[in-house]
Amino acid sequence: MKLVFLGPPGAGKGTQAASVKEAYSVAHISTGDMLRDNVKRETPLGREAKAFMDEGKLVPDELIINMIRNTISGDACTKGFILDGFPRTAPQAEALDVLLQEMGTSLDRAILFDVDDETVVSRLTSRRVCSSCGAIYNVHFDPPPEDGRCRNCGNLTIVQRKDDTEAVIRKRLQVYHDQTAPLIEYYTSRGLLSRIDGTGPKDAVLALLAER
Ligand code: AP5
């Protein structure tokens, strides 16, 4: 199984990828999580990426493509992978095609989670995440445990992401519409796109995904 999850910020890509990973034992590759890990460890990549991320802008393509290259071809991906948040630009999509071709394989599907902008703003301003393991919560739809401990890793590390303020969310949406939405046509023209309604409850979206 080799899937790309496409959609605006807050569409539920990470939430659904966690469920699919558990059900099918495939790798969940989130470029956002990889970048945040680099920022936390203050690596050269993390130092370079931080300012772009804080402002809701995309990190330059060459940094992202170099970061993802070894991961996709590594042992963790032998059973397949879900790419969450990558590709996000035409050059990234083209680089992915070349990389998969070099590996003698190709994508199975690109899944687009369709969610309107106001739903995105509402979901992301109420999102909380575990900064240790990446588990995703929502104060309205899926609240963190009352004792504040992550139910996945048990750490007291549930936080609000720095880029989940309304101003930065609106910037990320603009970047999505300008730079990432053209990939819908890119994958449609290759016969790979499946569009699903991402606005229903989490389990309803998972059921739609399972039909694809
Ligand atoms: P990244 O971390 O990828 O953020 P994003 O694409 O903006 O996506 P999100 O993680 O915000 O949303 P999601 O769709 O995963 O939603 P989630 O499941 O959490 O990227 C961050 C930054 O890194 C970028 O701005 C950029 O700077 C940089 N970057 C990353 N990749 C890059 C790349 N390839 N190129 C260049 N730069 C890159 O759900 C959101 C909330 O909604 C949660 O609270 C969840 O509980 C809730 N929710 C989910 N589904 C439902 C539902 N069905 N009903 C109700 N609530 C729901």
JSON list of N, CA and C and ligand atoms in Angstrom, two decimals, residues 7-16 30-33 35-36 49 52-54 56-61 64 67 84-89 92 123-124 126-129 136-139 141-142 161 163-164 172 198-203 205, ligand 1:
[
{"chain": "A", "resi": 7, "resn": "GLY", "atom": "N", "xyz": [-4.77, 17.31, 1.18]},
{"chain": "A", "resi": 7, "resn": "GLY", "atom": "CA", "xyz": [-5.88, 18.06, 1.76]},
{"chain": "A", "resi": 7, "resn": "GLY", "atom": "C", "xyz": [-5.35, 19.23, 2.53]},
{"chain": "A", "resi": 8, "resn": "PRO", "atom": "N", "xyz": [-6.23, 20.19, 2.84]},
{"chain": "A", "resi": 8, "resn": "PRO", "atom": "CA", "xyz": [-5.78, 21.38, 3.56]},
{"chain": "A", "resi": 8, "resn": "PRO", "atom": "C", "xyz": [-5.29, 21.04, 4.95]},
{"chain": "A", "resi": 9, "resn": "PRO", "atom": "N", "xyz": [-4.60, 21.99, 5.61]},
{"chain": "A", "resi": 9, "resn": "PRO", "atom": "CA", "xyz": [-4.25, 21.78, 7.01]},
{"chain": "A", "resi": 9, "resn": "PRO", "atom": "C", "xyz": [-5.54, 21.50, 7.78]},
{"chain": "A", "resi": 10, "resn": "GLY", "atom": "N", "xyz": [-5.48, 20.56, 8.71]},
{"chain": "A", "resi": 10, "resn": "GLY", "atom": "CA", "xyz": [-6.65, 20.28, 9.54]},
{"chain": "A", "resi": 10, "resn": "GLY", "atom": "C", "xyz": [-7.70, 19.42, 8.86]},
{"chain": "A", "resi": 11, "resn": "ALA", "atom": "N", "xyz": [-7.41, 18.89, 7.67]},
{"chain": "A", "resi": 11, "resn": "ALA", "atom": "CA", "xyz": [-8.39, 18.04, 6.97]},
{"chain": "A", "resi": 11, "resn": "ALA", "atom": "C", "xyz": [-8.56, 16.70, 7.66]},
{"chain": "A", "resi": 12, "resn": "GLY", "atom": "N", "xyz": [-7.60, 16.34, 8.53]},
{"chain": "A", "resi": 12, "resn": "GLY", "atom": "CA", "xyz": [-7.67, 15.05, 9.22]},
{"chain": "A", "resi": 12, "resn": "GLY", "atom": "C", "xyz": [-6.69, 14.03, 8.65]},
{"chain": "A", "resi": 13, "resn": "LYS", "atom": "N", "xyz": [-5.69, 14.50, 7.91]},
{"chain": "A", "resi": 13, "resn": "LYS", "atom": "CA", "xyz": [-4.72, 13.59, 7.29]},
{"chain": "A", "resi": 13, "resn": "LYS", "atom": "C", "xyz": [-3.99, 12.77, 8.36]},
{"chain": "A", "resi": 14, "resn": "GLY", "atom": "N", "xyz": [-3.49, 13.47, 9.37]},
{"chain": "A", "resi": 14, "resn": "GLY", "atom": "CA", "xyz": [-2.73, 12.78, 10.43]},
{"chain": "A", "resi": 14, "resn": "GLY", "atom": "C", "xyz": [-3.62, 11.85, 11.24]},
{"chain": "A", "resi": 15, "resn": "THR", "atom": "N", "xyz": [-4.84, 12.28, 11.52]},
{"chain": "A", "resi": 15, "resn": "THR", "atom": "CA", "xyz": [-5.79, 11.47, 12.30]},
{"chain": "A", "resi": 15, "resn": "THR", "atom": "C", "xyz": [-6.09, 10.17, 11.55]},
{"chain": "A", "resi": 16, "resn": "GLN", "atom": "N", "xyz": [-6.40, 10.26, 10.27]},
{"chain": "A", "resi": 16, "resn": "GLN", "atom": "CA", "xyz": [-6.74, 9.06, 9.50]},
{"chain": "A", "resi": 16, "resn": "GLN", "atom": "C", "xyz": [-5.51, 8.20, 9.24]},
{"chain": "A", "resi": 30, "resn": "SER", "atom": "N", "xyz": [4.99, 11.60, 8.10]},
{"chain": "A", "resi": 30, "resn": "SER", "atom": "CA", "xyz": [4.47, 12.97, 8.15]},
{"chain": "A", "resi": 30, "resn": "SER", "atom": "C", "xyz": [5.65, 13.93, 8.07]},
{"chain": "A", "resi": 31, "resn": "THR", "atom": "N", "xyz": [5.72, 14.70, 6.98]},
{"chain": "A", "resi": 31, "resn": "THR", "atom": "CA", "xyz": [6.84, 15.64, 6.87]},
{"chain": "A", "resi": 31, "resn": "THR", "atom": "C", "xyz": [6.75, 16.71, 7.95]},
{"chain": "A", "resi": 32, "resn": "GLY", "atom": "N", "xyz": [5.53, 17.07, 8.36]},
{"chain": "A", "resi": 32, "resn": "GLY", "atom": "CA", "xyz": [5.37, 18.05, 9.45]},
{"chain": "A", "resi": 32, "resn": "GLY", "atom": "C", "xyz": [5.98, 17.51, 10.74]},
{"chain": "A", "resi": 33, "resn": "ASP", "atom": "N", "xyz": [5.69, 16.24, 11.08]},
{"chain": "A", "resi": 33, "resn": "ASP", "atom": "CA", "xyz": [6.25, 15.64, 12.30]},
{"chain": "A", "resi": 33, "resn": "ASP", "atom": "C", "xyz": [7.77, 15.54, 12.20]},
{"chain": "A", "resi": 35, "resn": "LEU", "atom": "N", "xyz": [9.77, 17.45, 10.48]},
{"chain": "A", "resi": 35, "resn": "LEU", "atom": "CA", "xyz": [10.34, 18.79, 10.63]},
{"chain": "A", "resi": 35, "resn": "LEU", "atom": "C", "xyz": [10.30, 19.25, 12.09]},
{"chain": "A", "resi": 36, "resn": "ARG", "atom": "N", "xyz": [9.15, 19.00, 12.76]},
{"chain": "A", "resi": 36, "resn": "ARG", "atom": "CA", "xyz": [9.04, 19.43, 14.17]},
{"chain": "A", "resi": 36, "resn": "ARG", "atom": "C", "xyz": [10.08, 18.71, 15.02]},
{"chain": "A", "resi": 49, "resn": "ALA", "atom": "N", "xyz": [14.32, 25.35, 8.97]},
{"chain": "A", "resi": 49, "resn": "ALA", "atom": "CA", "xyz": [12.88, 25.19, 8.71]},
{"chain": "A", "resi": 49, "resn": "ALA", "atom": "C", "xyz": [12.02, 26.03, 9.65]},
{"chain": "A", "resi": 52, "resn": "PHE", "atom": "N", "xyz": [10.10, 29.31, 8.59]},
{"chain": "A", "resi": 52, "resn": "PHE", "atom": "CA", "xyz": [9.05, 29.07, 7.59]},
{"chain": "A", "resi": 52, "resn": "PHE", "atom": "C", "xyz": [7.82, 28.49, 8.27]},
{"chain": "A", "resi": 53, "resn": "MET", "atom": "N", "xyz": [8.03, 27.51, 9.14]},
{"chain": "A", "resi": 53, "resn": "MET", "atom": "CA", "xyz": [6.91, 26.82, 9.80]},
{"chain": "A", "resi": 53, "resn": "MET", "atom": "C", "xyz": [6.14, 27.76, 10.71]},
{"chain": "A", "resi": 54, "resn": "ASP", "atom": "N", "xyz": [6.86, 28.56, 11.48]},
{"chain": "A", "resi": 54, "resn": "ASP", "atom": "CA", "xyz": [6.19, 29.48, 12.42]},
{"chain": "A", "resi": 54, "resn": "ASP", "atom": "C", "xyz": [5.29, 30.46, 11.68]},
{"chain": "A", "resi": 56, "resn": "GLY", "atom": "N", "xyz": [3.79, 29.78, 8.79]},
{"chain": "A", "resi": 56, "resn": "GLY", "atom": "CA", "xyz": [2.81, 29.08, 7.97]},
{"chain": "A", "resi": 56, "resn": "GLY", "atom": "C", "xyz": [3.20, 28.96, 6.52]},
{"chain": "A", "resi": 57, "resn": "LYS", "atom": "N", "xyz": [4.49, 29.21, 6.23]},
{"chain": "A", "resi": 57, "resn": "LYS", "atom": "CA", "xyz": [4.97, 29.09, 4.83]},
{"chain": "A", "resi": 57, "resn": "LYS", "atom": "C", "xyz": [5.54, 27.69, 4.62]},
{"chain": "A", "resi": 58, "resn": "LEU", "atom": "N", "xyz": [5.71, 27.31, 3.34]},
{"chain": "A", "resi": 58, "resn": "LEU", "atom": "CA", "xyz": [6.32, 26.01, 3.05]},
{"chain": "A", "resi": 58, "resn": "LEU", "atom": "C", "xyz": [7.83, 26.08, 3.22]},
{"chain": "A", "resi": 59, "resn": "VAL", "atom": "N", "xyz": [8.40, 25.00, 3.72]},
{"chain": "A", "resi": 59, "resn": "VAL", "atom": "CA", "xyz": [9.85, 24.86, 3.80]},
{"chain": "A", "resi": 59, "resn": "VAL", "atom": "C", "xyz": [10.34, 24.59, 2.36]},
{"chain": "A", "resi": 60, "resn": "PRO", "atom": "N", "xyz": [11.52, 25.14, 1.97]},
{"chain": "A", "resi": 60, "resn": "PRO", "atom": "CA", "xyz": [11.95, 24.98, 0.57]},
{"chain": "A", "resi": 60, "resn": "PRO", "atom": "C", "xyz": [11.99, 23.51, 0.12]},
{"chain": "A", "resi": 61, "resn": "ASP", "atom": "N", "xyz": [11.61, 23.32, -1.15]},
{"chain": "A", "resi": 61, "resn": "ASP", "atom": "CA", "xyz": [11.48, 21.97, -1.72]},
{"chain": "A", "resi": 61, "resn": "ASP", "atom": "C", "xyz": [12.73, 21.11, -1.52]},
{"chain": "A", "resi": 64, "resn": "ILE", "atom": "N", "xyz": [13.03, 19.51, 1.85]},
{"chain": "A", "resi": 64, "resn": "ILE", "atom": "CA", "xyz": [12.03, 18.47, 2.08]},
{"chain": "A", "resi": 64, "resn": "ILE", "atom": "C", "xyz": [12.37, 17.20, 1.29]},
{"chain": "A", "resi": 67, "resn": "MET", "atom": "N", "xyz": [15.12, 15.35, 2.84]},
{"chain": "A", "resi": 67, "resn": "MET", "atom": "CA", "xyz": [14.72, 14.76, 4.12]},
{"chain": "A", "resi": 67, "resn": "MET", "atom": "C", "xyz": [13.95, 13.45, 3.89]},
{"chain": "A", "resi": 84, "resn": "ASP", "atom": "N", "xyz": [1.92, 11.80, 4.48]},
{"chain": "A", "resi": 84, "resn": "ASP", "atom": "CA", "xyz": [0.99, 12.78, 5.07]},
{"chain": "A", "resi": 84, "resn": "ASP", "atom": "C", "xyz": [1.68, 14.14, 5.04]},
{"chain": "A", "resi": 85, "resn": "GLY", "atom": "N", "xyz": [1.19, 15.02, 4.15]},
{"chain": "A", "resi": 85, "resn": "GLY", "atom": "CA", "xyz": [1.80, 16.36, 4.07]},
{"chain": "A", "resi": 85, "resn": "GLY", "atom": "C", "xyz": [2.91, 16.44, 3.04]},
{"chain": "A", "resi": 86, "resn": "PHE", "atom": "N", "xyz": [3.10, 15.41, 2.26]},
{"chain": "A", "resi": 86, "resn": "PHE", "atom": "CA", "xyz": [4.09, 15.38, 1.17]},
{"chain": "A", "resi": 86, "resn": "PHE", "atom": "C", "xyz": [3.51, 14.54, 0.05]},
{"chain": "A", "resi": 87, "resn": "PRO", "atom": "N", "xyz": [3.58, 14.93, -1.21]},
{"chain": "A", "resi": 87, "resn": "PRO", "atom": "CA", "xyz": [4.13, 16.20, -1.70]},
{"chain": "A", "resi": 87, "resn": "PRO", "atom": "C", "xyz": [3.15, 17.37, -1.49]},
{"chain": "A", "resi": 88, "resn": "ARG", "atom": "N", "xyz": [3.70, 18.57, -1.54]},
{"chain": "A", "resi": 88, "resn": "ARG", "atom": "CA", "xyz": [2.91, 19.78, -1.33]},
{"chain": "A", "resi": 88, "resn": "ARG", "atom": "C", "xyz": [3.09, 20.79, -2.44]},
{"chain": "A", "resi": 89, "resn": "THR", "atom": "N", "xyz": [3.97, 20.50, -3.38]},
{"chain": "A", "resi": 89, "resn": "THR", "atom": "CA", "xyz": [4.21, 21.38, -4.53]},
{"chain": "A", "resi": 89, "resn": "THR", "atom": "C", "xyz": [4.44, 20.49, -5.75]},
{"chain": "A", "resi": 92, "resn": "GLN", "atom": "N", "xyz": [7.83, 18.80, -5.71]},
{"chain": "A", "resi": 92, "resn": "GLN", "atom": "CA", "xyz": [7.87, 17.67, -4.76]},
{"chain": "A", "resi": 92, "resn": "GLN", "atom": "C", "xyz": [7.19, 16.44, -5.36]},
{"chain": "A", "resi": 123, "resn": "ARG", "atom": "N", "xyz": [-11.35, 23.36, 13.63]},
{"chain": "A", "resi": 123, "resn": "ARG", "atom": "CA", "xyz": [-10.63, 22.17, 14.09]},
{"chain": "A", "resi": 123, "resn": "ARG", "atom": "C", "xyz": [-9.23, 22.50, 14.61]},
{"chain": "A", "resi": 124, "resn": "LEU", "atom": "N", "xyz": [-8.53, 23.37, 13.90]},
{"chain": "A", "resi": 124, "resn": "LEU", "atom": "CA", "xyz": [-7.13, 23.59, 14.27]},
{"chain": "A", "resi": 124, "resn": "LEU", "atom": "C", "xyz": [-6.96, 24.49, 15.49]},
{"chain": "A", "resi": 126, "resn": "SER", "atom": "N", "xyz": [-8.76, 24.30, 17.96]},
{"chain": "A", "resi": 126, "resn": "SER", "atom": "CA", "xyz": [-9.07, 23.46, 19.12]},
{"chain": "A", "resi": 126, "resn": "SER", "atom": "C", "xyz": [-8.25, 22.16, 19.14]},
{"chain": "A", "resi": 127, "resn": "ARG", "atom": "N", "xyz": [-7.25, 22.06, 18.27]},
{"chain": "A", "resi": 127, "resn": "ARG", "atom": "CA", "xyz": [-6.39, 20.86, 18.26]},
{"chain": "A", "resi": 127, "resn": "ARG", "atom": "C", "xyz": [-5.36, 20.93, 19.40]},
{"chain": "A", "resi": 128, "resn": "ARG", "atom": "N", "xyz": [-5.05, 19.81, 19.98]},
{"chain": "A", "resi": 128, "resn": "ARG", "atom": "CA", "xyz": [-3.92, 19.66, 20.90]},
{"chain": "A", "resi": 128, "resn": "ARG", "atom": "C", "xyz": [-3.13, 18.45, 20.41]},
{"chain": "A", "resi": 129, "resn": "VAL", "atom": "N", "xyz": [-1.82, 18.47, 20.60]},
{"chain": "A", "resi": 129, "resn": "VAL", "atom": "CA", "xyz": [-0.98, 17.35, 20.16]},
{"chain": "A", "resi": 129, "resn": "VAL", "atom": "C", "xyz": [-0.02, 16.96, 21.27]},
{"chain": "A", "resi": 136, "resn": "ILE", "atom": "N", "xyz": [-2.79, 12.95, 18.33]},
{"chain": "A", "resi": 136, "resn": "ILE", "atom": "CA", "xyz": [-3.61, 14.13, 18.01]},
{"chain": "A", "resi": 136, "resn": "ILE", "atom": "C", "xyz": [-4.91, 14.12, 18.82]},
{"chain": "A", "resi": 137, "resn": "TYR", "atom": "N", "xyz": [-5.24, 15.24, 19.41]},
{"chain": "A", "resi": 137, "resn": "TYR", "atom": "CA", "xyz": [-6.48, 15.39, 20.19]},
{"chain": "A", "resi": 137, "resn": "TYR", "atom": "C", "xyz": [-7.24, 16.61, 19.69]},
{"chain": "A", "resi": 138, "resn": "ASN", "atom": "N", "xyz": [-8.47, 16.76, 20.19]},
{"chain": "A", "resi": 138, "resn": "ASN", "atom": "CA", "xyz": [-9.24, 17.97, 19.88]},
{"chain": "A", "resi": 138, "resn": "ASN", "atom": "C", "xyz": [-10.13, 18.26, 21.08]},
{"chain": "A", "resi": 139, "resn": "VAL", "atom": "N", "xyz": [-10.06, 19.47, 21.59]},
{"chain": "A", "resi": 139, "resn": "VAL", "atom": "CA", "xyz": [-10.79, 19.78, 22.82]},
{"chain": "A", "resi": 139, "resn": "VAL", "atom": "C", "xyz": [-12.30, 19.57, 22.67]},
{"chain": "A", "resi": 141, "resn": "PHE", "atom": "N", "xyz": [-13.81, 17.45, 19.89]},
{"chain": "A", "resi": 141, "resn": "PHE", "atom": "CA", "xyz": [-14.19, 16.15, 19.29]},
{"chain": "A", "resi": 141, "resn": "PHE", "atom": "C", "xyz": [-13.50, 14.95, 19.93]},
{"chain": "A", "resi": 142, "resn": "ASP", "atom": "N", "xyz": [-12.33, 15.16, 20.54]},
{"chain": "A", "resi": 142, "resn": "ASP", "atom": "CA", "xyz": [-11.55, 14.03, 21.04]},
{"chain": "A", "resi": 142, "resn": "ASP", "atom": "C", "xyz": [-10.61, 14.57, 22.13]},
{"chain": "A", "resi": 161, "resn": "ARG", "atom": "N", "xyz": [-0.02, 23.43, 19.11]},
{"chain": "A", "resi": 161, "resn": "ARG", "atom": "CA", "xyz": [1.05, 23.74, 18.16]},
{"chain": "A", "resi": 161, "resn": "ARG", "atom": "C", "xyz": [1.15, 25.25, 17.97]},
{"chain": "A", "resi": 163, "resn": "ASP", "atom": "N", "xyz": [1.82, 26.89, 15.35]},
{"chain": "A", "resi": 163, "resn": "ASP", "atom": "CA", "xyz": [1.21, 27.38, 14.10]},
{"chain": "A", "resi": 163, "resn": "ASP", "atom": "C", "xyz": [-0.31, 27.18, 14.09]},
{"chain": "A", "resi": 164, "resn": "ASP", "atom": "N", "xyz": [-0.90, 26.83, 15.22]},
{"chain": "A", "resi": 164, "resn": "ASP", "atom": "CA", "xyz": [-2.36, 26.66, 15.29]},
{"chain": "A", "resi": 164, "resn": "ASP", "atom": "C", "xyz": [-3.08, 27.89, 15.84]},
{"chain": "A", "resi": 172, "resn": "ARG", "atom": "N", "xyz": [-1.67, 29.40, 6.29]},
{"chain": "A", "resi": 172, "resn": "ARG", "atom": "CA", "xyz": [-1.44, 28.03, 5.80]},
{"chain": "A", "resi": 172, "resn": "ARG", "atom": "C", "xyz": [-2.51, 27.65, 4.77]},
{"chain": "A", "resi": 198, "resn": "GLY", "atom": "N", "xyz": [-14.26, 14.94, 3.94]},
{"chain": "A", "resi": 198, "resn": "GLY", "atom": "CA", "xyz": [-13.57, 14.83, 5.23]},
{"chain": "A", "resi": 198, "resn": "GLY", "atom": "C", "xyz": [-14.27, 15.57, 6.35]},
{"chain": "A", "resi": 199, "resn": "THR", "atom": "N", "xyz": [-15.52, 16.05, 6.10]},
{"chain": "A", "resi": 199, "resn": "THR", "atom": "CA", "xyz": [-16.16, 16.91, 7.11]},
{"chain": "A", "resi": 199, "resn": "THR", "atom": "C", "xyz": [-16.96, 16.13, 8.15]},
{"chain": "A", "resi": 200, "resn": "GLY", "atom": "N", "xyz": [-17.25, 14.85, 7.89]},
{"chain": "A", "resi": 200, "resn": "GLY", "atom": "CA", "xyz": [-18.03, 14.07, 8.86]},
{"chain": "A", "resi": 200, "resn": "GLY", "atom": "C", "xyz": [-17.19, 13.69, 10.07]},
{"chain": "A", "resi": 201, "resn": "PRO", "atom": "N", "xyz": [-17.81, 12.97, 11.04]},
{"chain": "A", "resi": 201, "resn": "PRO", "atom": "CA", "xyz": [-17.03, 12.51, 12.20]},
{"chain": "A", "resi": 201, "resn": "PRO", "atom": "C", "xyz": [-15.91, 11.56, 11.76]},
{"chain": "A", "resi": 202, "resn": "LYS", "atom": "N", "xyz": [-14.91, 11.46, 12.64]},
{"chain": "A", "resi": 202, "resn": "LYS", "atom": "CA", "xyz": [-13.69, 10.70, 12.35]},
{"chain": "A", "resi": 202, "resn": "LYS", "atom": "C", "xyz": [-13.97, 9.28, 11.82]},
{"chain": "A", "resi": 203, "resn": "ASP", "atom": "N", "xyz": [-14.87, 8.55, 12.47]},
{"chain": "A", "resi": 203, "resn": "ASP", "atom": "CA", "xyz": [-15.15, 7.16, 12.05]},
{"chain": "A", "resi": 203, "resn": "ASP", "atom": "C", "xyz": [-15.86, 7.10, 10.70]},
{"chain": "A", "resi": 205, "resn": "VAL", "atom": "N", "xyz": [-15.40, 9.25, 8.27]},
{"chain": "A", "resi": 205, "resn": "VAL", "atom": "CA", "xyz": [-14.37, 9.51, 7.26]},
{"chain": "A", "resi": 205, "resn": "VAL", "atom": "C", "xyz": [-13.54, 8.24, 7.04]},
{"chain": "B", "resi": 1, "resn": "AP5", "atom": "P1", "xyz": [1.95, 19.73, 8.80]},
{"chain": "B", "resi": 1, "resn": "AP5", "atom": "O1", "xyz": [2.30, 19.26, 10.15]},
{"chain": "B", "resi": 1, "resn": "AP5", "atom": "O2", "xyz": [1.94, 18.76, 7.67]},
{"chain": "B", "resi": 1, "resn": "AP5", "atom": "O3", "xyz": [0.58, 20.49, 8.91]},
{"chain": "B", "resi": 1, "resn": "AP5", "atom": "P2", "xyz": [-0.68, 20.61, 7.92]},
{"chain": "B", "resi": 1, "resn": "AP5", "atom": "O4", "xyz": [-0.65, 20.05, 6.56]},
{"chain": "B", "resi": 1, "resn": "AP5", "atom": "O5", "xyz": [-0.95, 22.03, 8.01]},
{"chain": "B", "resi": 1, "resn": "AP5", "atom": "O6", "xyz": [-1.65, 19.60, 8.48]},
{"chain": "B", "resi": 1, "resn": "AP5", "atom": "P3", "xyz": [-2.09, 19.45, 9.92]},
{"chain": "B", "resi": 1, "resn": "AP5", "atom": "O7", "xyz": [-1.17, 18.55, 10.68]},
{"chain": "B", "resi": 1, "resn": "AP5", "atom": "O8", "xyz": [-2.33, 20.81, 10.52]},
{"chain": "B", "resi": 1, "resn": "AP5", "atom": "O9", "xyz": [-3.54, 18.79, 9.71]},
{"chain": "B", "resi": 1, "resn": "AP5", "atom": "P4", "xyz": [-4.05, 17.31, 9.45]},
{"chain": "B", "resi": 1, "resn": "AP5", "atom": "O10", "xyz": [-4.73, 17.26, 8.12]},
{"chain": "B", "resi": 1, "resn": "AP5", "atom": "O11", "xyz": [-3.01, 16.26, 9.72]},
{"chain": "B", "resi": 1, "resn": "AP5", "atom": "O12", "xyz": [-5.18, 17.28, 10.55]},
{"chain": "B", "resi": 1, "resn": "AP5", "atom": "P5", "xyz": [-5.28, 16.45, 11.93]},
{"chain": "B", "resi": 1, "resn": "AP5", "atom": "O13", "xyz": [-5.47, 15.00, 11.65]},
{"chain": "B", "resi": 1, "resn": "AP5", "atom": "O14", "xyz": [-4.18, 16.84, 12.87]},
{"chain": "B", "resi": 1, "resn": "AP5", "atom": "O15", "xyz": [2.91, 20.92, 8.36]},
{"chain": "B", "resi": 1, "resn": "AP5", "atom": "C1", "xyz": [3.28, 21.96, 9.25]},
{"chain": "B", "resi": 1, "resn": "AP5", "atom": "C2", "xyz": [4.28, 22.87, 8.56]},
{"chain": "B", "resi": 1, "resn": "AP5", "atom": "O16", "xyz": [5.48, 22.13, 8.19]},
{"chain": "B", "resi": 1, "resn": "AP5", "atom": "C3", "xyz": [3.83, 23.50, 7.23]},
{"chain": "B", "resi": 1, "resn": "AP5", "atom": "O17", "xyz": [3.09, 24.68, 7.44]},
{"chain": "B", "resi": 1, "resn": "AP5", "atom": "C4", "xyz": [5.17, 23.74, 6.53]},
{"chain": "B", "resi": 1, "resn": "AP5", "atom": "O18", "xyz": [5.82, 24.88, 7.04]},
{"chain": "B", "resi": 1, "resn": "AP5", "atom": "C5", "xyz": [6.00, 22.54, 6.93]},
{"chain": "B", "resi": 1, "resn": "AP5", "atom": "N1", "xyz": [5.88, 21.42, 5.97]},
{"chain": "B", "resi": 1, "resn": "AP5", "atom": "C6", "xyz": [5.39, 20.17, 6.25]},
{"chain": "B", "resi": 1, "resn": "AP5", "atom": "N2", "xyz": [5.45, 19.39, 5.15]},
{"chain": "B", "resi": 1, "resn": "AP5", "atom": "C7", "xyz": [5.98, 20.17, 4.17]},
{"chain": "B", "resi": 1, "resn": "AP5", "atom": "C8", "xyz": [6.26, 19.94, 2.79]},
{"chain": "B", "resi": 1, "resn": "AP5", "atom": "N3", "xyz": [5.99, 18.75, 2.20]},
{"chain": "B", "resi": 1, "resn": "AP5", "atom": "N4", "xyz": [6.79, 20.95, 2.06]},
{"chain": "B", "resi": 1, "resn": "AP5", "atom": "C9", "xyz": [7.08, 22.15, 2.64]},
{"chain": "B", "resi": 1, "resn": "AP5", "atom": "N5", "xyz": [6.82, 22.44, 3.93]},
{"chain": "B", "resi": 1, "resn": "AP5", "atom": "C10", "xyz": [6.27, 21.46, 4.69]},
{"chain": "B", "resi": 1, "resn": "AP5", "atom": "O19", "xyz": [-6.69, 17.01, 12.46]},
{"chain": "B", "resi": 1, "resn": "AP5", "atom": "C11", "xyz": [-6.82, 18.38, 12.84]},
{"chain": "B", "resi": 1, "resn": "AP5", "atom": "C12", "xyz": [-7.75, 18.48, 14.07]},
{"chain": "B", "resi": 1, "resn": "AP5", "atom": "O20", "xyz": [-9.06, 18.09, 13.69]},
{"chain": "B", "resi": 1, "resn": "AP5", "atom": "C13", "xyz": [-7.35, 17.56, 15.25]},
{"chain": "B", "resi": 1, "resn": "AP5", "atom": "O21", "xyz": [-7.63, 18.21, 16.45]},
{"chain": "B", "resi": 1, "resn": "AP5", "atom": "C14", "xyz": [-8.26, 16.33, 15.08]},
{"chain": "B", "resi": 1, "resn": "AP5", "atom": "O22", "xyz": [-8.55, 15.70, 16.32]},
{"chain": "B", "resi": 1, "resn": "AP5", "atom": "C15", "xyz": [-9.51, 16.97, 14.46]},
{"chain": "B", "resi": 1, "resn": "AP5", "atom": "N6", "xyz": [-10.18, 16.08, 13.52]},
{"chain": "B", "resi": 1, "resn": "AP5", "atom": "C16", "xyz": [-9.60, 15.28, 12.58]},
{"chain": "B", "resi": 1, "resn": "AP5", "atom": "N7", "xyz": [-10.54, 14.63, 11.88]},
{"chain": "B", "resi": 1, "resn": "AP5", "atom": "C17", "xyz": [-11.75, 15.05, 12.39]},
{"chain": "B", "resi": 1, "resn": "AP5", "atom": "C18", "xyz": [-13.10, 14.78, 12.07]},
{"chain": "B", "resi": 1, "resn": "AP5", "atom": "N8", "xyz": [-13.43, 13.92, 11.08]},
{"chain": "B", "resi": 1, "resn": "AP5", "atom": "N9", "xyz": [-14.07, 15.40, 12.77]},
{"chain": "B", "resi": 1, "resn": "AP5", "atom": "C19", "xyz": [-13.76, 16.27, 13.76]},
{"chain": "B", "resi": 1, "resn": "AP5", "atom": "N10", "xyz": [-12.49, 16.57, 14.12]},
{"chain": "B", "resi": 1, "resn": "AP5", "atom": "C20", "xyz": [-11.51, 15.97, 13.43]}
]
